[in-house]
Amino acid sequence: MPGSKSSFNMVRKKMKRHWQLYVVVLLPLLYLVIFKYIPMAGVVIAFKDYNVIKGIWGSPWVGLKYFEQFFESPNFWLYMKNTLGISMYGLLVGFPAPILLALALNEIRNGFFKKSVQMVTYAPYFISTVIMVSILIVTLSPNVGIISKFLQLLGVENTNFMGIPSLFKSIYVWSDVWQYTGYGAIIYIAALSGVNPELYESAKVDGASRPQKIIHIDIPSLIPVSVILLILNLGNIMKLGFEKIYLMQNPLNVSTSEVISTYVYKVGLLSSSFSFSAAIGFFNSVINLILLVGVNYIAKKLSNSSLW
């Protein structure tokens, strides 16, 4: 008891001494509690036949009715295939892109050129989703699009790229790569800036070439950061950007562009089936949690880097 009391007094003195820091931490903590944790109680409507008049707790329980309704949907596997297909495609292409850009920028010695490349690659991040989709639609338009005009010069007839189902995933993923690679590279550039310069000097003395320095110095220094970001990305594998996909959809490409998030919006929210949409959202969250914990466990076993 005396030991615990003295520890409590020490903690209280530290808090009193650094109260400004605790006040700063308190604001984001309150945001998480109010807007993230408290609303979690609303997930109960996934197991109820929610009625706005009766409220959440007054609505009758229906168990797993809406989960079964979703799993028995004739297009369930199509939506799962599209969601996982776009997510995995985006991860395979988009995850290494910032790493390659950071490694390339780290090798540039011309300061003006390096800053210019960083500015050009970072600028697309500030383009809103609506503007980005508008750029894609205009650029790929069969009548006024730049690509169509170029193909016409080569004797190729007009092509509606946004209407070809097989091209939807590539258009979505590569436009994301163009928009977010520069922003994602900032983290890796910061990690490379922390590498001990003596390692490069030792490698130079040993006669190592630039590719050898990248392989044996730069890449190992990026592994801890890369593992953490990979775990976080895999934890959001079922969560796709709803706005962009929904804006890019049209009747011609819906067979490959319809994902779980757009399906929830159309069937669940537009028809006011809140319990159905909550059930699908809960299903997505559970899958993401399982992936997050599983990948973190594997990363912890294979390396020293993990979230916990």
Tab-separated table of C-alpha atoms in Angstrom:
chain	number	residue	atom	x	y	z
A	1	MET	CA	0.000	0.000	0.000
A	2	PRO	CA	2.721	2.583	0.828
A	3	GLY	CA	4.471	1.766	-2.446
A	4	SER	CA	1.294	2.184	-4.483
A	5	LYS	CA	0.515	5.465	-2.714
A	6	SER	CA	3.976	6.842	-3.489
A	7	SER	CA	3.624	5.785	-7.147
A	8	PHE	CA	0.253	7.506	-7.316
A	9	ASN	CA	1.766	10.677	-5.874
A	10	MET	CA	4.579	10.592	-8.429
A	11	VAL	CA	2.094	10.224	-11.270
A	12	ARG	CA	-0.011	13.065	-9.887
A	13	LYS	CA	3.038	15.336	-9.634
A	14	LYS	CA	4.054	14.550	-13.211
A	15	MET	CA	0.532	15.272	-14.460
A	16	LYS	CA	0.467	18.533	-12.530
A	17	ARG	CA	3.860	19.527	-13.901
A	18	HIS	CA	2.971	18.735	-17.526
A	19	TRP	CA	-0.760	19.522	-17.471
A	20	GLN	CA	-0.519	21.475	-20.757
A	21	LEU	CA	0.500	18.294	-22.604
A	22	TYR	CA	-2.418	16.346	-21.121
A	23	VAL	CA	-4.832	19.063	-22.203
A	24	VAL	CA	-3.484	18.788	-25.767
A	25	VAL	CA	-3.930	14.983	-25.683
A	26	LEU	CA	-7.404	15.353	-24.187
A	27	LEU	CA	-8.894	17.007	-27.305
A	28	PRO	CA	-8.195	14.187	-29.797
A	29	LEU	CA	-9.080	11.673	-27.089
A	30	LEU	CA	-12.495	13.289	-26.659
A	31	TYR	CA	-12.951	13.262	-30.435
A	32	LEU	CA	-12.263	9.512	-30.566
A	33	VAL	CA	-14.597	8.769	-27.667
A	34	ILE	CA	-17.486	10.945	-28.876
A	35	PHE	CA	-17.374	10.286	-32.615
A	36	LYS	CA	-15.768	6.819	-32.802
A	37	TYR	CA	-16.419	4.743	-29.694
A	38	ILE	CA	-19.836	5.921	-28.504
A	39	PRO	CA	-21.441	5.423	-31.963
A	40	MET	CA	-20.282	1.780	-31.842
A	41	ALA	CA	-23.318	1.085	-29.660
A	42	GLY	CA	-25.439	1.694	-32.755
A	43	VAL	CA	-24.141	-1.521	-34.355
A	44	VAL	CA	-26.863	-3.284	-32.388
A	45	ILE	CA	-29.350	-2.316	-35.134
A	46	ALA	CA	-27.651	-4.941	-37.339
A	47	PHE	CA	-29.393	-7.523	-35.146
A	48	LYS	CA	-32.714	-5.655	-34.961
A	49	ASP	CA	-35.533	-4.707	-37.308
A	50	TYR	CA	-34.805	-1.033	-36.795
A	51	ASN	CA	-37.745	1.339	-36.753
A	52	VAL	CA	-37.144	5.078	-36.555
A	53	ILE	CA	-40.251	5.654	-34.420
A	54	LYS	CA	-39.474	2.864	-31.919
A	55	GLY	CA	-35.811	3.771	-31.745
A	56	ILE	CA	-32.776	1.522	-31.434
A	57	TRP	CA	-33.656	-0.129	-28.146
A	58	GLY	CA	-37.391	-0.337	-28.838
A	59	SER	CA	-37.024	-2.145	-32.176
A	60	PRO	CA	-37.534	-5.947	-32.136
A	61	TRP	CA	-34.599	-8.365	-32.304
A	62	VAL	CA	-34.220	-10.390	-35.506
A	63	GLY	CA	-30.895	-12.116	-34.852
A	64	LEU	CA	-28.821	-12.831	-37.968
A	65	LYS	CA	-31.638	-12.153	-40.427
A	66	TYR	CA	-29.885	-9.366	-42.328
A	67	PHE	CA	-26.556	-11.179	-42.385
A	68	GLU	CA	-28.280	-14.193	-43.963
A	69	GLN	CA	-30.050	-11.868	-46.399
A	70	PHE	CA	-26.694	-10.473	-47.487
A	71	PHE	CA	-24.963	-13.857	-47.747
A	72	GLU	CA	-27.880	-15.311	-49.735
A	73	SER	CA	-27.921	-12.394	-52.169
A	74	PRO	CA	-27.454	-13.724	-55.740
A	75	ASN	CA	-24.642	-11.230	-56.347
A	76	PHE	CA	-22.875	-11.661	-52.994
A	77	TRP	CA	-19.818	-13.377	-54.449
A	78	LEU	CA	-19.665	-10.890	-57.327
A	79	TYR	CA	-19.496	-7.963	-54.884
A	80	MET	CA	-16.893	-9.777	-52.775
A	81	LYS	CA	-14.851	-10.548	-55.875
A	82	ASN	CA	-14.976	-6.935	-57.080
A	83	THR	CA	-14.134	-5.532	-53.632
A	84	LEU	CA	-11.209	-7.865	-52.999
A	85	GLY	CA	-10.039	-7.624	-56.611
A	86	ILE	CA	-9.795	-3.830	-56.606
A	87	SER	CA	-8.288	-3.768	-53.096
A	88	MET	CA	-5.600	-6.361	-53.825
A	89	TYR	CA	-4.812	-4.803	-57.195
A	90	GLY	CA	-4.459	-1.412	-55.533
A	91	LEU	CA	-2.266	-2.863	-52.780
A	92	LEU	CA	0.055	-4.692	-55.184
A	93	VAL	CA	0.517	-1.609	-57.361
A	94	GLY	CA	0.047	1.257	-54.939
A	95	PHE	CA	2.031	-0.018	-51.955
A	96	PRO	CA	5.502	-0.283	-53.592
A	97	ALA	CA	5.056	2.897	-55.680
A	98	PRO	CA	5.854	5.386	-52.838
A	99	ILE	CA	8.827	3.257	-51.801
A	100	LEU	CA	10.282	3.311	-55.321
A	101	LEU	CA	9.687	7.062	-55.592
A	102	ALA	CA	11.369	7.692	-52.229
A	103	LEU	CA	14.375	5.577	-53.206
A	104	ALA	CA	14.655	7.418	-56.523
A	105	LEU	CA	14.394	10.856	-54.894
A	106	ASN	CA	16.984	9.873	-52.310
A	107	GLU	CA	19.483	9.267	-55.117
A	108	ILE	CA	18.966	12.684	-56.730
A	109	ARG	CA	21.747	15.127	-55.881
A	110	ASN	CA	20.367	18.157	-57.753
A	111	GLY	CA	18.380	19.987	-55.066
A	112	PHE	CA	16.229	22.057	-57.442
A	113	PHE	CA	15.253	19.049	-59.562
A	114	LYS	CA	14.525	16.960	-56.462
A	115	LYS	CA	12.220	19.621	-54.979
A	116	SER	CA	10.490	20.063	-58.351
A	117	VAL	CA	9.768	16.338	-58.620
A	118	GLN	CA	8.487	16.251	-55.048
A	119	MET	CA	6.167	19.192	-55.710
A	120	VAL	CA	4.818	17.713	-58.954
A	121	THR	CA	4.182	14.268	-57.440
A	122	TYR	CA	2.737	15.668	-54.200
A	123	ALA	CA	0.342	18.190	-55.817
A	124	PRO	CA	-2.301	15.648	-57.052
A	125	TYR	CA	-2.996	14.686	-53.429
A	126	PHE	CA	-4.859	17.986	-52.967
A	127	ILE	CA	-7.302	17.283	-55.808
A	128	SER	CA	-10.734	16.405	-54.461
A	129	THR	CA	-12.413	13.126	-55.397
A	130	VAL	CA	-15.089	14.836	-57.494
A	131	ILE	CA	-12.511	16.801	-59.482
A	132	MET	CA	-10.366	13.681	-59.934
A	133	VAL	CA	-13.263	11.685	-61.364
A	134	SER	CA	-14.208	14.618	-63.598
A	135	ILE	CA	-10.645	14.680	-64.948
A	136	LEU	CA	-10.830	10.944	-65.653
A	137	ILE	CA	-14.188	11.197	-67.408
A	138	VAL	CA	-13.096	14.106	-69.598
A	139	THR	CA	-9.674	12.626	-70.359
A	140	LEU	CA	-11.129	9.229	-71.282
A	141	SER	CA	-14.173	10.619	-73.100
A	142	PRO	CA	-14.680	9.044	-76.559
A	143	ASN	CA	-15.508	12.423	-78.116
A	144	VAL	CA	-13.345	15.117	-76.498
A	145	GLY	CA	-10.821	13.071	-74.500
A	146	ILE	CA	-7.094	13.611	-75.092
A	147	ILE	CA	-6.460	9.879	-75.384
A	148	SER	CA	-9.260	9.412	-77.921
A	149	LYS	CA	-7.953	12.331	-79.994
A	150	PHE	CA	-4.462	10.803	-79.975
A	151	LEU	CA	-5.823	7.400	-80.999
A	152	GLN	CA	-7.779	9.033	-83.828
A	153	LEU	CA	-4.501	10.340	-85.235
A	154	LEU	CA	-3.294	6.733	-85.276
A	155	GLY	CA	-6.411	5.608	-87.119
A	156	VAL	CA	-8.114	3.989	-84.130
A	157	GLU	CA	-11.840	4.558	-83.727
A	158	ASN	CA	-13.320	6.266	-80.674
A	159	THR	CA	-13.358	4.101	-77.550
A	160	ASN	CA	-15.397	4.679	-74.402
A	161	PHE	CA	-12.795	3.563	-71.864
A	162	MET	CA	-15.074	4.244	-68.891
A	163	GLY	CA	-17.643	1.910	-70.391
A	164	ILE	CA	-15.342	-1.118	-70.731
A	165	PRO	CA	-15.826	-3.301	-67.600
A	166	SER	CA	-12.389	-4.936	-67.843
A	167	LEU	CA	-10.644	-1.540	-67.687
A	168	PHE	CA	-12.431	-0.204	-64.602
A	169	LYS	CA	-10.037	-1.700	-62.030
A	170	SER	CA	-6.967	-0.398	-63.864
A	171	ILE	CA	-8.413	3.098	-64.273
A	172	TYR	CA	-9.345	3.236	-60.593
A	173	VAL	CA	-6.056	1.857	-59.270
A	174	TRP	CA	-3.629	3.738	-61.521
A	175	SER	CA	-5.399	7.048	-60.981
A	176	ASP	CA	-5.004	6.410	-57.234
A	177	VAL	CA	-1.313	5.703	-57.756
A	178	TRP	CA	-0.911	9.003	-59.592
A	179	GLN	CA	-2.794	10.903	-56.893
A	180	TYR	CA	-1.334	9.402	-53.703
A	181	THR	CA	2.189	8.179	-54.517
A	182	GLY	CA	3.845	11.546	-53.857
A	183	TYR	CA	2.065	11.927	-50.529
A	184	GLY	CA	2.898	8.374	-49.454
A	185	ALA	CA	6.564	8.832	-50.328
A	186	ILE	CA	6.966	11.525	-47.646
A	187	ILE	CA	7.034	8.921	-44.864
A	188	TYR	CA	9.712	6.873	-46.610
A	189	ILE	CA	11.788	9.950	-47.447
A	190	ALA	CA	11.711	10.875	-43.755
A	191	ALA	CA	12.870	7.354	-42.854
A	192	LEU	CA	15.736	7.560	-45.356
A	193	SER	CA	16.819	10.925	-43.967
A	194	GLY	CA	17.420	9.222	-40.621
A	195	VAL	CA	19.918	6.714	-41.995
A	196	ASN	CA	23.381	7.100	-40.459
A	197	PRO	CA	25.657	8.800	-43.059
A	198	GLU	CA	28.555	6.674	-41.830
A	199	LEU	CA	26.902	3.657	-43.441
A	200	TYR	CA	27.119	5.305	-46.862
A	201	GLU	CA	30.728	6.337	-46.229
A	202	SER	CA	31.657	2.783	-45.226
A	203	ALA	CA	29.910	1.405	-48.304
A	204	LYS	CA	31.769	3.897	-50.494
A	205	VAL	CA	35.096	2.839	-48.998
A	206	ASP	CA	34.220	-0.792	-49.683
A	207	GLY	CA	33.544	0.090	-53.313
A	208	ALA	CA	29.770	-0.448	-53.229
A	209	SER	CA	27.799	0.777	-56.210
A	210	ARG	CA	24.577	2.810	-55.979
A	211	PRO	CA	22.325	-0.249	-56.502
A	212	GLN	CA	24.239	-2.080	-53.770
A	213	LYS	CA	23.792	0.859	-51.379
A	214	ILE	CA	20.066	0.855	-52.076
A	215	ILE	CA	19.777	-2.913	-51.531
A	216	HIS	CA	21.935	-3.171	-48.408
A	217	ILE	CA	21.353	0.207	-46.707
A	218	ASP	CA	18.226	1.998	-47.935
A	219	ILE	CA	15.800	-0.907	-48.245
A	220	PRO	CA	16.623	-2.439	-44.810
A	221	SER	CA	16.080	0.995	-43.232
A	222	LEU	CA	12.604	1.168	-44.799
A	223	ILE	CA	11.477	-2.306	-43.725
A	224	PRO	CA	10.115	-1.321	-40.253
A	225	VAL	CA	8.023	1.539	-41.673
A	226	SER	CA	6.929	-0.573	-44.640
A	227	VAL	CA	5.731	-3.410	-42.409
A	228	ILE	CA	3.641	-1.063	-40.246
A	229	LEU	CA	2.023	0.575	-43.277
A	230	LEU	CA	1.421	-2.814	-44.913
A	231	ILE	CA	-0.377	-4.054	-41.807
A	232	LEU	CA	-2.572	-0.930	-41.761
A	233	ASN	CA	-3.336	-1.244	-45.485
A	234	LEU	CA	-4.285	-4.912	-45.173
A	235	GLY	CA	-6.491	-3.991	-42.225
A	236	ASN	CA	-8.524	-1.792	-44.598
A	237	ILE	CA	-8.671	-4.272	-47.473
A	238	MET	CA	-12.490	-4.383	-47.386
A	239	LYS	CA	-12.815	-0.615	-47.150
A	240	LEU	CA	-12.719	1.011	-50.574
A	241	GLY	CA	-13.209	4.653	-51.428
A	242	PHE	CA	-16.980	4.777	-51.870
A	243	GLU	CA	-17.123	8.266	-53.392
A	244	LYS	CA	-14.691	7.618	-56.227
A	245	ILE	CA	-16.127	4.241	-57.211
A	246	TYR	CA	-19.699	5.524	-57.072
A	247	LEU	CA	-18.846	8.549	-59.230
A	248	MET	CA	-16.986	6.376	-61.749
A	249	GLN	CA	-19.851	3.912	-62.088
A	250	ASN	CA	-22.103	3.769	-65.123
A	251	PRO	CA	-24.513	1.146	-66.519
A	252	LEU	CA	-21.778	-0.247	-68.791
A	253	ASN	CA	-19.130	-0.992	-66.143
A	254	VAL	CA	-21.385	-1.842	-63.183
A	255	SER	CA	-20.531	-5.560	-63.454
A	256	THR	CA	-16.971	-4.861	-62.280
A	257	SER	CA	-17.472	-1.580	-60.388
A	258	GLU	CA	-20.230	-2.651	-57.999
A	259	VAL	CA	-18.539	-3.256	-54.630
A	260	ILE	CA	-19.891	-3.818	-51.140
A	261	SER	CA	-19.849	-0.126	-50.176
A	262	THR	CA	-21.851	0.971	-53.240
A	263	TYR	CA	-24.220	-1.982	-52.793
A	264	VAL	CA	-24.875	-0.944	-49.188
A	265	TYR	CA	-25.620	2.599	-50.301
A	266	LYS	CA	-28.042	1.572	-53.051
A	267	VAL	CA	-29.871	-1.275	-51.336
A	268	GLY	CA	-29.459	-0.307	-47.701
A	269	LEU	CA	-29.560	3.471	-47.428
A	270	LEU	CA	-31.547	4.575	-50.479
A	271	SER	CA	-34.308	2.138	-49.512
A	272	SER	CA	-33.993	3.140	-45.809
A	273	SER	CA	-33.005	-0.399	-44.759
A	274	PHE	CA	-30.679	0.803	-42.017
A	275	SER	CA	-30.422	-2.569	-40.289
A	276	PHE	CA	-29.346	-4.242	-43.533
A	277	SER	CA	-26.657	-1.645	-44.213
A	278	ALA	CA	-25.453	-1.848	-40.591
A	279	ALA	CA	-25.161	-5.640	-40.861
A	280	ILE	CA	-22.991	-5.397	-43.979
A	281	GLY	CA	-20.860	-2.669	-42.411
A	282	PHE	CA	-20.374	-4.823	-39.314
A	283	PHE	CA	-19.381	-7.760	-41.518
A	284	ASN	CA	-16.781	-5.582	-43.264
A	285	SER	CA	-15.373	-4.391	-39.935
A	286	VAL	CA	-15.036	-7.939	-38.592
A	287	ILE	CA	-13.174	-9.082	-41.720
A	288	ASN	CA	-10.841	-6.065	-41.492
A	289	LEU	CA	-10.197	-6.752	-37.792
A	290	ILE	CA	-9.365	-10.407	-38.475
A	291	LEU	CA	-6.967	-9.412	-41.252
A	292	LEU	CA	-5.352	-6.725	-39.093
A	293	VAL	CA	-4.739	-9.072	-36.155
A	294	GLY	CA	-3.625	-11.936	-38.405
A	295	VAL	CA	-1.166	-9.888	-40.454
A	296	ASN	CA	0.192	-8.216	-37.321
A	297	TYR	CA	0.776	-11.651	-35.763
A	298	ILE	CA	2.586	-12.897	-38.879
A	299	ALA	CA	4.709	-9.733	-39.084
A	300	LYS	CA	5.636	-10.074	-35.421
A	301	LYS	CA	6.763	-13.661	-35.975
A	302	LEU	CA	8.751	-12.925	-39.130
A	303	SER	CA	10.262	-9.588	-38.118
A	304	ASN	CA	10.658	-7.252	-35.181
A	305	SER	CA	8.145	-4.753	-36.576
A	306	SER	CA	4.456	-4.843	-35.639
A	307	LEU	CA	1.706	-2.611	-34.317
A	308	TRP	CA	1.690	-4.302	-30.920
